[in-house]
Coordinates of C-alpha atoms in Angstrom, one line a residue:
Chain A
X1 CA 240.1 187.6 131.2
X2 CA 243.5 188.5 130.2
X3 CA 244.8 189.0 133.7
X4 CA 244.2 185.1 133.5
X5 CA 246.0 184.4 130.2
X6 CA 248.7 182.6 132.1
X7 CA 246.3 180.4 133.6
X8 CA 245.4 179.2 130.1
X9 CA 245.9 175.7 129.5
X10 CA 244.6 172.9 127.3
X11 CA 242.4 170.6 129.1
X12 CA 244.8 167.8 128.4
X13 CA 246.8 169.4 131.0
X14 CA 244.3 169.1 133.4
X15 CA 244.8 165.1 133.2
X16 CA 248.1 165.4 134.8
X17 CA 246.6 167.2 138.1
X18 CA 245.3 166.0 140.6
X19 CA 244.1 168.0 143.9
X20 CA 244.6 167.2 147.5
X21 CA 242.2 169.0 149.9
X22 CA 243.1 169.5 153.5
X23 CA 240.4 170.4 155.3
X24 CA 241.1 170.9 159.2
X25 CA 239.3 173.5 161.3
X26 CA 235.9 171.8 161.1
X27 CA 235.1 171.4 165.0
X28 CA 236.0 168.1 165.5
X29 CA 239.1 167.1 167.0
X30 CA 241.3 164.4 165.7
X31 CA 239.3 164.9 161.8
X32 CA 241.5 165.3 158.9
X33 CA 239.6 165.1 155.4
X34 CA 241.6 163.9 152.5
X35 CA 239.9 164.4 149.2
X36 CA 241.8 163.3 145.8
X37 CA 240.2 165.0 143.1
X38 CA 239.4 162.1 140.2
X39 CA 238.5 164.8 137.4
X40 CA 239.5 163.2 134.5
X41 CA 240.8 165.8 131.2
X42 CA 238.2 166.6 128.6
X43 CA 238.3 164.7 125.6
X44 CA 235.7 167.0 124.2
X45 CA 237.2 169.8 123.3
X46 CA 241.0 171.1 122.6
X47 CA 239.6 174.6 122.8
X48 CA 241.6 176.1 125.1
X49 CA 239.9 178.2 128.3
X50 CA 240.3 179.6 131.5
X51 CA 240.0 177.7 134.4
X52 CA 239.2 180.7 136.6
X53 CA 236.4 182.0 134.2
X54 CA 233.2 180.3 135.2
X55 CA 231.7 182.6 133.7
X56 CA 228.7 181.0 132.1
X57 CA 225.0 179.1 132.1
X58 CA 225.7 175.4 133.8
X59 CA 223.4 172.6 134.0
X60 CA 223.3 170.1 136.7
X61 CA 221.4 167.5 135.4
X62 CA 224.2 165.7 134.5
X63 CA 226.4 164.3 136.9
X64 CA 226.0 163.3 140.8
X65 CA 222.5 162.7 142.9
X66 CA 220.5 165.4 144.3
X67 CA 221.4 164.4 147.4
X68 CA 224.6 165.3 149.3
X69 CA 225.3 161.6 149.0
X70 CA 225.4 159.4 146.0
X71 CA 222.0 157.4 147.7
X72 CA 220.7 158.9 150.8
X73 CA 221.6 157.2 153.8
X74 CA 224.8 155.2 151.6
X75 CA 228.1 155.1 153.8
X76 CA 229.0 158.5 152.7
X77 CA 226.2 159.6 155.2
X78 CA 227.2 160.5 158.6
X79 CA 225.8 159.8 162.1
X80 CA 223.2 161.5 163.3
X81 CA 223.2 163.1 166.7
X82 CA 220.5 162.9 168.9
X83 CA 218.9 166.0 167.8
X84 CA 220.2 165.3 163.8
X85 CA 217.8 161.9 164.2
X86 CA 214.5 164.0 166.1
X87 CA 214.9 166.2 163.5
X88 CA 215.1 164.7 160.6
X89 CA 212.8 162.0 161.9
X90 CA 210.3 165.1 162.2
X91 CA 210.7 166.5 158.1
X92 CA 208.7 164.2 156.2
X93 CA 210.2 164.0 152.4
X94 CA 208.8 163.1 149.0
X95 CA 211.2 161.6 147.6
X96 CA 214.0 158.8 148.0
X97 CA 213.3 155.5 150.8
X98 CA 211.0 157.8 153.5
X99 CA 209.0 159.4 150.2
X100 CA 205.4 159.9 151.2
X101 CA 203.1 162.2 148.9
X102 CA 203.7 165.8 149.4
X103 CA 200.7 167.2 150.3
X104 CA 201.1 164.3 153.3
X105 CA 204.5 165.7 153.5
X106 CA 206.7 168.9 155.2
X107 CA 209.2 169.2 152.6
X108 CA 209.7 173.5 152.8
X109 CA 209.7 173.9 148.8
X110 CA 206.3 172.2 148.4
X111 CA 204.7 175.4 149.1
X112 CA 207.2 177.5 147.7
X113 CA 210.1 177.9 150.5
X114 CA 213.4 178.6 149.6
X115 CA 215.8 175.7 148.4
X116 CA 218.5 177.2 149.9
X117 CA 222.1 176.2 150.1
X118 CA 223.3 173.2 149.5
X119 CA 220.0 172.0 148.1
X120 CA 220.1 175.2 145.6
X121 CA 222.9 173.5 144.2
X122 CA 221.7 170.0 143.9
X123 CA 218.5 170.6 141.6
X124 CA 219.0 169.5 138.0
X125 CA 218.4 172.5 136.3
X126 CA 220.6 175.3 134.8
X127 CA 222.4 177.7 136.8
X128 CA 224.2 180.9 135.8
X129 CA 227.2 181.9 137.1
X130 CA 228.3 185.7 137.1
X131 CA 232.4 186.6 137.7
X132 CA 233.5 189.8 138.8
X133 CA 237.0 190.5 140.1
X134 CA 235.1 190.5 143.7
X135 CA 232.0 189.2 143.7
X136 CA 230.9 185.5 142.2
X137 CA 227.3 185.6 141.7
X138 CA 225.5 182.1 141.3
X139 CA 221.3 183.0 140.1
X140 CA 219.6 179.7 139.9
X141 CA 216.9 179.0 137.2
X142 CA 214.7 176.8 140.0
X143 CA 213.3 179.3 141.7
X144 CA 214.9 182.0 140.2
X145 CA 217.4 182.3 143.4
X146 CA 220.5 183.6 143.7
X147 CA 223.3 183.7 145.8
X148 CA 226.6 186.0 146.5
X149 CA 229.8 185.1 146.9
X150 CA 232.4 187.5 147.8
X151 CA 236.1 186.9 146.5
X152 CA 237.7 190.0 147.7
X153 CA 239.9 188.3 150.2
X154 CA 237.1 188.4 153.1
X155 CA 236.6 185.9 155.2
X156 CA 233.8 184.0 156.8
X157 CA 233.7 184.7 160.5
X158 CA 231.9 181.9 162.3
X159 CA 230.3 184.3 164.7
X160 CA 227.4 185.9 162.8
X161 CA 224.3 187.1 164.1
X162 CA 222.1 184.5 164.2
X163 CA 218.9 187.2 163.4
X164 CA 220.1 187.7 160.3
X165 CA 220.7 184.2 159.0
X166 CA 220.0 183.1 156.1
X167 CA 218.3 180.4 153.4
X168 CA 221.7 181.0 151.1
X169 CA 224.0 181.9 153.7
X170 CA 227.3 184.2 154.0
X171 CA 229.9 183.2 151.5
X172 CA 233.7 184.1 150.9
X173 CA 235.9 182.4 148.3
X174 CA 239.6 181.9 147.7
X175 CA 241.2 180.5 145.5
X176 CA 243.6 177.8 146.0
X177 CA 245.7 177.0 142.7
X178 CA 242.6 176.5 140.2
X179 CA 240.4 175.5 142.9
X180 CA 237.9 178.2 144.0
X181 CA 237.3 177.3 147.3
X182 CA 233.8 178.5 149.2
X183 CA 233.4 179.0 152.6
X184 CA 229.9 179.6 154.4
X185 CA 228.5 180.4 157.3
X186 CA 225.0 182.1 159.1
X187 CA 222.6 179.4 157.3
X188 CA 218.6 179.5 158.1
X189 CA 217.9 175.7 159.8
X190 CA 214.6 176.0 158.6
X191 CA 216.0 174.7 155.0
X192 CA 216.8 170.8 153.9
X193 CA 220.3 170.0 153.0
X194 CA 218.5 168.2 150.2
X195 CA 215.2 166.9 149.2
X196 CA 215.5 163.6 151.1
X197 CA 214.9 165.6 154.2
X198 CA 218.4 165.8 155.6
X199 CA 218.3 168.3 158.5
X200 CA 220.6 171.4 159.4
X201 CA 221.0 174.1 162.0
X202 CA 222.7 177.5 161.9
X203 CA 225.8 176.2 163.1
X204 CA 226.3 174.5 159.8
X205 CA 229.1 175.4 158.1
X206 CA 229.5 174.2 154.2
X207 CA 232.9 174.2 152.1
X208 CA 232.6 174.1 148.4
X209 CA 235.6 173.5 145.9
X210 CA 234.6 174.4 142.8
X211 CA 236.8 173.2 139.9
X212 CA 237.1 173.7 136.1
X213 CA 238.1 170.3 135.1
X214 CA 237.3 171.0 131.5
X215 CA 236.1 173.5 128.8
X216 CA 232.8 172.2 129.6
X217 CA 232.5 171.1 133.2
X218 CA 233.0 172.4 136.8
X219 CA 233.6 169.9 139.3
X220 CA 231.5 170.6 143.1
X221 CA 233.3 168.9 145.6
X222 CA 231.4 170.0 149.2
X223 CA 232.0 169.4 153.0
X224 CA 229.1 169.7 155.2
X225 CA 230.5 170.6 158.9
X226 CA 227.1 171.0 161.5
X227 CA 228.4 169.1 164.7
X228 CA 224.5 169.7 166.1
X229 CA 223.1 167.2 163.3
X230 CA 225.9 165.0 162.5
X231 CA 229.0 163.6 164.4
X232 CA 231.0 163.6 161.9
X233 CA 231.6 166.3 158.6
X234 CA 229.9 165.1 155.4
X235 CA 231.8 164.8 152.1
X236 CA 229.1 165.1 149.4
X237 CA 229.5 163.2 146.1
X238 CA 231.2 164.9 143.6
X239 CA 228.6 166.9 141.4
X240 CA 229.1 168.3 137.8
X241 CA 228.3 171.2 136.2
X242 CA 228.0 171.1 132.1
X243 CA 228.6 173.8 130.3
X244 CA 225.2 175.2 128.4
X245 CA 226.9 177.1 124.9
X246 CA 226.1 180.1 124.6
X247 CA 224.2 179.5 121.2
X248 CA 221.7 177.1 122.9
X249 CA 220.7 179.6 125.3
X250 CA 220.3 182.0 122.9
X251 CA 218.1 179.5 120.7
X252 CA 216.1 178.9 123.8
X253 CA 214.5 182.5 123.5
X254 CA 214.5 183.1 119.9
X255 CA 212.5 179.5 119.5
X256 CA 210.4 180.6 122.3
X257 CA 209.9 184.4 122.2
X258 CA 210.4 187.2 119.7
X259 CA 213.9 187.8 121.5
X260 CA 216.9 188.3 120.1
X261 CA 220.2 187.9 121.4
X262 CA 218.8 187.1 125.0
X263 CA 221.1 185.4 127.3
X264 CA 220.0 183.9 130.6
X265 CA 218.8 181.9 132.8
X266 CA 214.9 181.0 132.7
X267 CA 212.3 182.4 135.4
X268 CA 211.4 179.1 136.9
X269 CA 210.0 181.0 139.7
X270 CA 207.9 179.4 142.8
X271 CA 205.3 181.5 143.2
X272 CA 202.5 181.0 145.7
X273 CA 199.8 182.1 143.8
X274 CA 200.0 178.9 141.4
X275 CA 201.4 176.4 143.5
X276 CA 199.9 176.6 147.0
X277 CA 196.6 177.9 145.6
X278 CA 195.9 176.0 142.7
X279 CA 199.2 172.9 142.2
X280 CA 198.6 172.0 145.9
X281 CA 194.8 171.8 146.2
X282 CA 193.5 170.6 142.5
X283 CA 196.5 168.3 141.8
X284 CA 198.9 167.3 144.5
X285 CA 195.8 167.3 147.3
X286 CA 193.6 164.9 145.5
X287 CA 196.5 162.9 144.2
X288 CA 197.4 161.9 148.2
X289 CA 193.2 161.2 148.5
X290 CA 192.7 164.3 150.0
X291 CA 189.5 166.4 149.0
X292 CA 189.3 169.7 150.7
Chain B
X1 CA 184.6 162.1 146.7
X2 CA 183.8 159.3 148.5
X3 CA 184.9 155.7 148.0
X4 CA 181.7 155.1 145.5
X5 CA 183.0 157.8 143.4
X6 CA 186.9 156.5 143.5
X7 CA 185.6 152.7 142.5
X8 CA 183.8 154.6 139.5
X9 CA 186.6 156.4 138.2
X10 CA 189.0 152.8 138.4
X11 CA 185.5 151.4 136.4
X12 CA 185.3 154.1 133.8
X13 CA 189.1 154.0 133.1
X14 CA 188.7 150.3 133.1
X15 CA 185.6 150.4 130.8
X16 CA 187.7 153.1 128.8
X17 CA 190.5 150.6 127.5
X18 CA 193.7 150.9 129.3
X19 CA 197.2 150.8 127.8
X20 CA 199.4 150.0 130.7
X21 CA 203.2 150.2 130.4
X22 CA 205.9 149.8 132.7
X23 CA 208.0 152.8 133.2
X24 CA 210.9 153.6 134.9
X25 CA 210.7 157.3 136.2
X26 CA 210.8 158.6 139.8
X27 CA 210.6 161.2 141.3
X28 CA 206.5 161.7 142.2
X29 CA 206.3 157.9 142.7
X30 CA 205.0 158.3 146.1
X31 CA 201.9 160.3 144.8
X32 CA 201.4 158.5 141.1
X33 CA 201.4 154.7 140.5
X34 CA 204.3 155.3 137.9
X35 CA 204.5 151.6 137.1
X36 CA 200.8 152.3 135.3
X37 CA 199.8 154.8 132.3
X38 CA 196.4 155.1 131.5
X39 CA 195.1 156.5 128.1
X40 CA 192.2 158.8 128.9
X41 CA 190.0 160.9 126.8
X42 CA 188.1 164.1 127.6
X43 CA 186.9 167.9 127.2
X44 CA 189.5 170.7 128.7
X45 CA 188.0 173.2 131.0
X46 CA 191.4 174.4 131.7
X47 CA 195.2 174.5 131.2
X48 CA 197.3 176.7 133.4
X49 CA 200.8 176.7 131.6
X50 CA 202.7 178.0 135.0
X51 CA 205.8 177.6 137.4
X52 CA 207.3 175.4 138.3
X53 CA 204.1 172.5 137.1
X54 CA 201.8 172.8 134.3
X55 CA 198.2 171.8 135.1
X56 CA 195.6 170.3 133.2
X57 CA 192.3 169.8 134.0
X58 CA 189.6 168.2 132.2
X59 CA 186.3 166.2 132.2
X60 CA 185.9 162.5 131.2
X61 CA 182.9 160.8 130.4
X62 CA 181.8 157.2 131.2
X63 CA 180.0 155.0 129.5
X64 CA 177.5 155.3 132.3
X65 CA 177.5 158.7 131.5
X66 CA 179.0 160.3 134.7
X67 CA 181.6 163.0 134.5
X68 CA 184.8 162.3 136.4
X69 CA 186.8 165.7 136.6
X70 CA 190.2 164.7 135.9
X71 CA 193.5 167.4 137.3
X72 CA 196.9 166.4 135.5
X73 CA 200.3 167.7 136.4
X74 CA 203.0 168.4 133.4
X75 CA 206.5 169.9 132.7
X76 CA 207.6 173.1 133.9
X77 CA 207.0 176.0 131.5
X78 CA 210.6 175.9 130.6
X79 CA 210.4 172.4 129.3
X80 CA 207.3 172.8 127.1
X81 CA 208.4 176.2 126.2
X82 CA 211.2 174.2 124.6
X83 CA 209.3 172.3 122.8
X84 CA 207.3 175.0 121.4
X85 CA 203.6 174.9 123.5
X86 CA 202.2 177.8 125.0
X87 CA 199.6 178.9 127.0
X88 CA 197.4 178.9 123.6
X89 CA 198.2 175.3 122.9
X90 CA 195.0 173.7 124.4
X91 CA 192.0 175.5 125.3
X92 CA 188.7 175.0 127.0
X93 CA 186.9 172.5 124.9
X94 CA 189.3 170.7 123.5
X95 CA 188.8 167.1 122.6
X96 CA 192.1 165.6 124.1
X97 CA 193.4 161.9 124.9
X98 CA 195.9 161.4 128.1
X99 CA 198.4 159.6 129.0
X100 CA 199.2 159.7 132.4
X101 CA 199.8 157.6 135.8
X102 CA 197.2 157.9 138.5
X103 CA 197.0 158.9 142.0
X104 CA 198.0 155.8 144.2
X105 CA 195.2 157.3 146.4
X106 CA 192.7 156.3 143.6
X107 CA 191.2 159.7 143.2
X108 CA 191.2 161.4 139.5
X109 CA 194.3 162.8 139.1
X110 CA 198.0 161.9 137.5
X111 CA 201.4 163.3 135.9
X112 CA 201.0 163.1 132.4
X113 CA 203.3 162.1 129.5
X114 CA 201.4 163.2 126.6
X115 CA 198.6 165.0 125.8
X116 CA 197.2 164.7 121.7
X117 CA 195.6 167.6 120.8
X118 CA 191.9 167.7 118.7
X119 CA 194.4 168.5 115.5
X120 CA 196.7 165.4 116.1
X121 CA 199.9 167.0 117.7
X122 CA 201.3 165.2 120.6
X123 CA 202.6 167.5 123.6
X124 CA 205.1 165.0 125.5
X125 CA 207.5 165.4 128.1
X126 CA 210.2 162.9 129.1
X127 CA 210.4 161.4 132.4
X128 CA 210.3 164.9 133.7
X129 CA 209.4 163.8 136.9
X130 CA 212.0 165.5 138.3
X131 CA 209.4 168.4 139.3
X132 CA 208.5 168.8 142.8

């Protein structure tokens, strides 16, 4: 990372800055999105890093909801439109207010459906992310998923072909200052934004800002854009990403296999033949009082 | 099972001594009453440690003498894996005692929190209940 040695600074200097996003261009007329940035400087840690290395296994369990919103339905939540309420009327969660059991339920993970993206990014597990000079690559212990995201100046064009759509999407990034910022496009409506059941449609568009506050965290600030569900964008909560050391993953394998040196994220893989076929109809079936 | 079958698994757990807690995990509440644990005990006739929920079923006895056939969800494999179990840990056979929070449905099944072994060791999670 030496071509980033000038963007080496101590945390402490991260105290002293704050971002303003601008977000315009989101289809609605008359919308300007403000976000102030509240990362706070690390108090951990004076070791010095780069903030354009993210480089690294992350864990999400600490820090913001797994929802796009703090609480679903909180005042962060936008309007539905007619079809956003029909449709996510018709997807029938297990968890938060509407939770029913799942084997009662539609939720598309329950039998092993991708998570997609954003919901990908919500789960409390660890993630890893992989830094090239073009390509950010972001694999996903829960259900061993991953997802590209080109940094090569490209751009996401909003027309894509809406065959080829996808559960993760079409993603560029750019930076702005020490802000990698993430636009996507060309998303698979099939997915839920989350695991409250929050609908979307291919027209969805999602920004991410993706900043290293600290040594030891990333900051996710999104914008959810999808003028066919909601009237209005969708600023998510702030969610964090913690820094896993390198040691600890390594400790992870040795302690659990006769590895040495391993480094990586688990295979905490969905796989039909032991959720749908045996999860689903000895535990989850007969814990919502079904017998098959 | 019918309903006669459901009103003798609540009177077998009921004959068996309860230990009921309040707890404060989420996440599978609308399957499992998670305000309630019950401590059960019974035979193994099979663990499944696998992605992304560990599965335990086994067979409790009554004092009446009927067999209720108990299925238990735990912890991915990452989680115990931490902790050091393995797909050896518990076998067919075993003499265990569960801790777990029922279906609200009233049928036998749960999410455990512990599982004590025939040798004494204790294979807990924490809330955990995170899992889907």
């Amino acid at each position: 990372m030496n071509r980033h040695v000038t963007y080496l600074m101590i945390p402490m200097v991260l105290g002293l800055v704050s971002s303003t996003v601008a977000s315009a261009n989101h289809g609605f007329a008359g919308t300007v999105i403000e976000i102030r940035s509240t990362a706070q400087a690390a108090s951990s840690s004076n070791v010095a890093f780069d903030p354009r290395d993210f480089n690294g296994i992350w864990d999400r369990s600490r820090g913001g909801s797994r929802g796009v919103s703090r609480m679903p339905g909180d005042e962060a939540t936008p309007p539905f439109t007619a079809k956003g309420k029909e449709t996510f009327d018709a997807y029938k969660p297990s968890y938060g207010p509407r939770a029913i059991p799942p084997a009662l339920g539609n939720d598309p993970t329950g039998e092993c459906n991708p998570a997609g993206i954003p919901r990908a990014l919500l789960y409390p597990r660890p993630a890893q992310f992989i830094m090239t000079p073009d390509l950010f690559v972001q694999v996903f212990s829960w259900t061993r998923a991953f997802r590209e995201i080109w940094t090569d100046g490209r751009r996401i064009s909003p027309d894509f072909n809406p065959d080829l759509r996808r559960w993760y999407g079409y993603s560029a990034g750019r930076w702005e200052g020490n802000t990698l910022v993430v636009e996507s496009a060309g998303f698979d409506s099939r997915a839920w934004l989350d695991q409250f059941g929050y609908p979307l449609s291919e027209q969805m568009r999602l920004e991410e800002r993706y900043t290293r506050v600290s040594r030891d965290k990333i900051e996710l600030r999104m914008i959810i854009t999808d003028p066919v569900m909601y009237t209005r964008p969708w600023i998510a909560e702030a969610k964090t990403f913690t820094l896993v050391p390198k040691e600890e993953v390594i400790g992870w394998y040795e302690k659990m296999t006769d590895l040495k040196g391993w480094y990586g994220v688990m295979e905490e893989l969905c796989a039909p033949v032991d959720e749908v076929d045996n999860f689903n109809r000895r535990v989850r079936d007969p814990a919502a009082g079904i017998v098959r | 099972m019918n309903r006669n079958t459901m009103i003798a698994v609540w009177s077998l757990v009921c004959a068996g001594g309860i230990s009921v807690q309040v707890s404060a995990h989420h996440g599978t509440r609308a399957s499992y009453d998670l305000d309630t644990r019950i401590t059960l005990k019974g035979t193994v006739t099979e663990w499944r440690m696998v992605n992304p929920h560990t599965q335990l079923y086994f067979d409790v006895k009554g004092d009446n003498g009927e067999i209720v056939h108990w299925s238990g969800e735990m912890s991915s494999v990452f989680q115990l894996s931490k902790a050091g179990w393995n797909r050896n840990s518990i076998k067919p056979g075993d003499e265990v005692t569960v801790v777990l929070s029922p279906s609200r449905a009233g049928l036998p099944a749960g999410v455990m929190y512990s599982v004590t072994l025939p040798d004494g060791r204790k294979m807990e999670t924490d809330d955990g209940r995170e899992n889907q």
